Amino acid sequence: IAGTCKTAEEVLDEVEKDMPFYKNSGGGMTCSGGEPMLQTEFLRELLMKAKDRGISTAVDTSGNVPFANFLEVLPYTDLFLYDLKSMDDSVHREATGVGNERINENIRKLSEAGARIWVRIPVIPGVNAEAGNMEATAELLKPLNPELVELLTFHKLGGGKYESVGRVYVNFPCPWPKKR
């Protein structure tokens, strides 16, 4: 584990150094992780203070937390970057270690609450790249009307993360032609 402990104020002092960029690009601060929604108290304070300073806020989440966590940060979050993997619960469980029921329910509730949502789907051969899974994902998302659905191409950069937590990394073959 590497890093330092900081208060929300210290984090925002660092974030504010890029205010000219945010103003020119329309961007802001994105809280990602790990899973920032597991540190709800700190996240709420950070987002609230960011809003007080005029900084746009986004939270990158896998959605696998109690919905009460979302309710804590919803008033201070301009955008949720919401990761979806497989619609098949057993495949999702095998690939991530958890089922997808809570994740799918939370995105429905976030949508009903009026949250801005960008869905991000890492397209992984053998996990969710099949047409049936993509159709099921579209069925989940259709009534939710997210602002954006982004398909992320598969890469092998996660191998080191697996090793660091003692898990075996499955080296899926890449189905796309290699660039020359």
mmCIF file of C-alpha atoms in Angstrom:
data_model
loop_
_atom_site.group_PDB
_atom_site.id
_atom_site.type_symbol
_atom_site.label_atom_id
_atom_site.label_comp_id
_atom_site.label_asym_id
_atom_site.label_seq_id
_atom_site.Cartn_x
_atom_site.Cartn_y
_atom_site.Cartn_z
ATOM 1 C CA ILE A 1 0.000 0.000 0.000
ATOM 2 C CA ALA A 2 1.333 3.385 -0.982
ATOM 3 C CA GLY A 3 0.009 6.873 -0.487
ATOM 4 C CA THR A 4 -0.642 9.417 2.169
ATOM 5 C CA CYS A 5 -3.631 10.323 4.310
ATOM 6 C CA LYS A 6 -5.188 13.653 3.372
ATOM 7 C CA THR A 7 -8.174 15.642 4.501
ATOM 8 C CA ALA A 8 -10.853 16.646 2.027
ATOM 9 C CA GLU A 9 -9.482 20.196 2.166
ATOM 10 C CA GLU A 10 -5.967 18.997 1.282
ATOM 11 C CA VAL A 11 -7.279 16.976 -1.647
ATOM 12 C CA LEU A 12 -9.259 19.946 -2.922
ATOM 13 C CA ASP A 13 -6.272 22.282 -2.588
ATOM 14 C CA GLU A 14 -4.486 19.942 -5.004
ATOM 15 C CA VAL A 15 -7.510 19.620 -7.310
ATOM 16 C CA GLU A 16 -7.928 23.409 -7.453
ATOM 17 C CA LYS A 17 -4.504 23.760 -9.068
ATOM 18 C CA ASP A 18 -6.164 22.558 -12.290
ATOM 19 C CA MET A 19 -9.126 24.993 -12.180
ATOM 20 C CA PRO A 20 -8.085 26.770 -15.403
ATOM 21 C CA PHE A 21 -8.195 23.416 -17.200
ATOM 22 C CA TYR A 22 -11.638 22.579 -15.753
ATOM 23 C CA LYS A 23 -13.014 25.958 -16.785
ATOM 24 C CA ASN A 24 -11.694 25.609 -20.364
ATOM 25 C CA SER A 25 -12.671 21.960 -20.822
ATOM 26 C CA GLY A 26 -15.906 21.825 -18.840
ATOM 27 C CA GLY A 27 -14.334 19.090 -16.724
ATOM 28 C CA GLY A 28 -13.855 18.675 -13.019
ATOM 29 C CA MET A 29 -12.915 16.210 -10.313
ATOM 30 C CA THR A 30 -13.524 12.477 -10.730
ATOM 31 C CA CYS A 31 -13.436 10.271 -7.632
ATOM 32 C CA SER A 32 -12.383 6.776 -8.592
ATOM 33 C CA GLY A 33 -10.555 4.006 -6.897
ATOM 34 C CA GLY A 34 -10.815 1.136 -5.897
ATOM 35 C CA GLU A 35 -14.377 1.910 -5.064
ATOM 36 C CA PRO A 36 -14.909 5.431 -3.735
ATOM 37 C CA MET A 37 -18.467 4.558 -2.654
ATOM 38 C CA LEU A 38 -16.983 2.391 0.119
ATOM 39 C CA GLN A 39 -15.696 5.547 1.818
ATOM 40 C CA THR A 40 -19.004 7.370 1.775
ATOM 41 C CA GLU A 41 -18.388 9.740 4.675
ATOM 42 C CA PHE A 42 -15.122 11.074 3.236
ATOM 43 C CA LEU A 43 -16.518 11.043 -0.313
ATOM 44 C CA ARG A 44 -19.595 13.062 0.729
ATOM 45 C CA GLU A 45 -17.409 15.647 2.475
ATOM 46 C CA LEU A 46 -15.046 15.872 -0.512
ATOM 47 C CA LEU A 47 -17.879 16.250 -3.033
ATOM 48 C CA MET A 48 -19.742 18.783 -0.902
ATOM 49 C CA LYS A 49 -16.632 20.945 -0.489
ATOM 50 C CA ALA A 50 -15.837 20.621 -4.204
ATOM 51 C CA LYS A 51 -19.302 21.952 -5.047
ATOM 52 C CA ASP A 52 -18.737 24.825 -2.590
ATOM 53 C CA ARG A 53 -15.574 25.700 -4.543
ATOM 54 C CA GLY A 54 -17.363 25.540 -7.908
ATOM 55 C CA ILE A 55 -15.756 22.269 -9.024
ATOM 56 C CA SER A 56 -17.824 19.832 -11.104
ATOM 57 C CA THR A 57 -17.896 16.341 -9.611
ATOM 58 C CA ALA A 58 -18.045 12.800 -10.941
ATOM 59 C CA VAL A 59 -17.963 9.448 -9.144
ATOM 60 C CA ASP A 60 -16.641 6.328 -10.878
ATOM 61 C CA THR A 61 -18.325 3.266 -9.379
ATOM 62 C CA SER A 62 -19.018 -0.416 -9.902
ATOM 63 C CA GLY A 63 -22.316 0.120 -8.089
ATOM 64 C CA ASN A 64 -21.843 -2.766 -5.653
ATOM 65 C CA VAL A 65 -22.669 -0.884 -2.462
ATOM 66 C CA PRO A 66 -25.877 -0.336 -0.496
ATOM 67 C CA PHE A 67 -28.071 2.260 -2.229
ATOM 68 C CA ALA A 68 -27.981 4.306 0.978
ATOM 69 C CA ASN A 69 -24.360 5.125 0.029
ATOM 70 C CA PHE A 70 -25.588 6.671 -3.235
ATOM 71 C CA LEU A 71 -28.205 8.707 -1.380
ATOM 72 C CA GLU A 72 -25.426 10.196 0.758
ATOM 73 C CA VAL A 73 -23.486 11.557 -2.231
ATOM 74 C CA LEU A 74 -26.220 12.094 -4.831
ATOM 75 C CA PRO A 75 -26.854 15.779 -3.975
ATOM 76 C CA TYR A 76 -23.166 16.589 -4.552
ATOM 77 C CA THR A 77 -22.468 14.443 -7.629
ATOM 78 C CA ASP A 78 -22.887 15.898 -11.104
ATOM 79 C CA LEU A 79 -22.188 12.634 -12.934
ATOM 80 C CA PHE A 80 -21.863 8.939 -12.164
ATOM 81 C CA LEU A 81 -19.497 6.850 -14.292
ATOM 82 C CA TYR A 82 -21.132 3.464 -13.796
ATOM 83 C CA ASP A 83 -19.335 0.256 -14.756
ATOM 84 C CA LEU A 84 -21.335 -2.727 -15.963
ATOM 85 C CA LYS A 85 -19.878 -6.112 -16.709
ATOM 86 C CA SER A 86 -22.016 -9.200 -17.422
ATOM 87 C CA MET A 87 -25.799 -9.429 -17.296
ATOM 88 C CA ASP A 88 -25.533 -13.155 -16.531
ATOM 89 C CA ASP A 89 -25.329 -13.321 -12.736
ATOM 90 C CA SER A 90 -23.262 -16.515 -12.656
ATOM 91 C CA VAL A 91 -20.774 -15.187 -15.236
ATOM 92 C CA HIS A 92 -20.587 -11.888 -13.339
ATOM 93 C CA ARG A 93 -19.976 -13.765 -10.087
ATOM 94 C CA GLU A 94 -17.233 -15.882 -11.666
ATOM 95 C CA ALA A 95 -15.508 -12.880 -13.258
ATOM 96 C CA THR A 96 -15.783 -10.427 -10.355
ATOM 97 C CA GLY A 97 -16.471 -12.471 -7.231
ATOM 98 C CA VAL A 98 -19.939 -10.948 -6.720
ATOM 99 C CA GLY A 99 -23.346 -11.224 -8.336
ATOM 100 C CA ASN A 100 -24.891 -8.391 -10.314
ATOM 101 C CA GLU A 101 -28.344 -8.054 -8.729
ATOM 102 C CA ARG A 102 -27.477 -5.118 -6.449
ATOM 103 C CA ILE A 103 -25.437 -3.437 -9.202
ATOM 104 C CA ASN A 104 -28.340 -3.608 -11.656
ATOM 105 C CA GLU A 105 -30.860 -2.481 -9.041
ATOM 106 C CA ASN A 106 -28.682 0.477 -8.028
ATOM 107 C CA ILE A 107 -28.393 1.802 -11.583
ATOM 108 C CA ARG A 108 -32.179 1.605 -11.892
ATOM 109 C CA LYS A 109 -32.608 3.542 -8.639
ATOM 110 C CA LEU A 110 -29.989 6.127 -9.646
ATOM 111 C CA SER A 111 -31.844 6.687 -12.898
ATOM 112 C CA GLU A 112 -35.172 7.024 -11.063
ATOM 113 C CA ALA A 113 -33.516 9.597 -8.776
ATOM 114 C CA GLY A 114 -32.630 11.682 -11.835
ATOM 115 C CA ALA A 115 -28.869 11.176 -11.690
ATOM 116 C CA ARG A 116 -26.740 11.838 -14.750
ATOM 117 C CA ILE A 117 -25.168 8.493 -15.699
ATOM 118 C CA TRP A 118 -22.507 7.456 -18.172
ATOM 119 C CA VAL A 119 -22.341 3.684 -18.440
ATOM 120 C CA ARG A 120 -18.956 2.132 -19.128
ATOM 121 C CA ILE A 121 -18.716 -1.459 -20.271
ATOM 122 C CA PRO A 122 -15.312 -3.142 -20.535
ATOM 123 C CA VAL A 123 -15.844 -5.592 -23.400
ATOM 124 C CA ILE A 124 -14.172 -8.811 -22.254
ATOM 125 C CA PRO A 125 -14.060 -11.935 -24.423
ATOM 126 C CA GLY A 126 -15.554 -14.888 -22.579
ATOM 127 C CA VAL A 127 -17.272 -12.637 -20.056
ATOM 128 C CA ASN A 128 -19.550 -10.174 -21.828
ATOM 129 C CA ALA A 129 -18.555 -9.741 -25.476
ATOM 130 C CA GLU A 130 -21.253 -12.082 -26.760
ATOM 131 C CA ALA A 131 -24.266 -10.636 -28.623
ATOM 132 C CA GLY A 132 -26.726 -12.102 -26.103
ATOM 133 C CA ASN A 133 -25.074 -10.292 -23.216
ATOM 134 C CA MET A 134 -24.954 -7.016 -25.128
ATOM 135 C CA GLU A 135 -28.657 -7.363 -25.955
ATOM 136 C CA ALA A 136 -29.449 -8.038 -22.277
ATOM 137 C CA THR A 137 -27.393 -4.975 -21.308
ATOM 138 C CA ALA A 138 -29.321 -2.872 -23.815
ATOM 139 C CA GLU A 139 -32.599 -4.131 -22.324
ATOM 140 C CA LEU A 140 -31.475 -3.100 -18.843
ATOM 141 C CA LEU A 141 -30.379 0.349 -20.018
ATOM 142 C CA LYS A 142 -33.159 1.195 -22.478
ATOM 143 C CA PRO A 143 -35.686 2.459 -19.895
ATOM 144 C CA LEU A 144 -32.921 4.170 -17.880
ATOM 145 C CA ASN A 145 -31.848 6.427 -20.725
ATOM 146 C CA PRO A 146 -28.225 7.014 -19.648
ATOM 147 C CA GLU A 147 -26.515 10.027 -21.246
ATOM 148 C CA LEU A 148 -23.753 7.878 -22.681
ATOM 149 C CA VAL A 149 -22.905 4.199 -23.063
ATOM 150 C CA GLU A 150 -19.220 3.620 -23.683
ATOM 151 C CA LEU A 151 -17.795 0.270 -24.781
ATOM 152 C CA LEU A 152 -14.212 -0.020 -23.540
ATOM 153 C CA THR A 153 -11.898 -2.214 -25.559
ATOM 154 C CA PHE A 154 -10.302 -5.109 -23.752
ATOM 155 C CA HIS A 155 -6.726 -4.726 -22.565
ATOM 156 C CA LYS A 156 -4.444 -6.762 -20.339
ATOM 157 C CA LEU A 157 -3.348 -4.007 -17.967
ATOM 158 C CA GLY A 158 -5.251 -5.548 -15.043
ATOM 159 C CA GLY A 159 -2.813 -8.452 -14.736
ATOM 160 C CA GLY A 160 -0.730 -6.703 -12.082
ATOM 161 C CA LYS A 161 -3.813 -5.986 -9.973
ATOM 162 C CA TYR A 162 -4.724 -9.665 -9.933
ATOM 163 C CA GLU A 163 -1.215 -10.626 -8.876
ATOM 164 C CA SER A 164 -1.225 -8.042 -6.076
ATOM 165 C CA VAL A 165 -4.311 -9.639 -4.477
ATOM 166 C CA GLY A 166 -3.173 -13.229 -5.019
ATOM 167 C CA ARG A 167 -5.585 -14.091 -7.838
ATOM 168 C CA VAL A 168 -4.815 -15.811 -11.118
ATOM 169 C CA TYR A 169 -5.191 -13.535 -14.144
ATOM 170 C CA VAL A 170 -6.980 -15.209 -17.034
ATOM 171 C CA ASN A 171 -5.174 -14.138 -20.178
ATOM 172 C CA PHE A 172 -8.083 -13.932 -22.618
ATOM 173 C CA PRO A 173 -7.125 -13.927 -26.278
ATOM 174 C CA CYS A 174 -7.741 -10.571 -27.898
ATOM 175 C CA PRO A 175 -10.349 -11.023 -30.668
ATOM 176 C CA TRP A 176 -9.316 -7.882 -32.574
ATOM 177 C CA PRO A 177 -6.532 -7.683 -35.142
ATOM 178 C CA LYS A 178 -3.317 -6.237 -33.794
ATOM 179 C CA LYS A 179 -2.321 -2.801 -35.039
ATOM 180 C CA ARG A 180 0.812 -2.646 -37.129
#
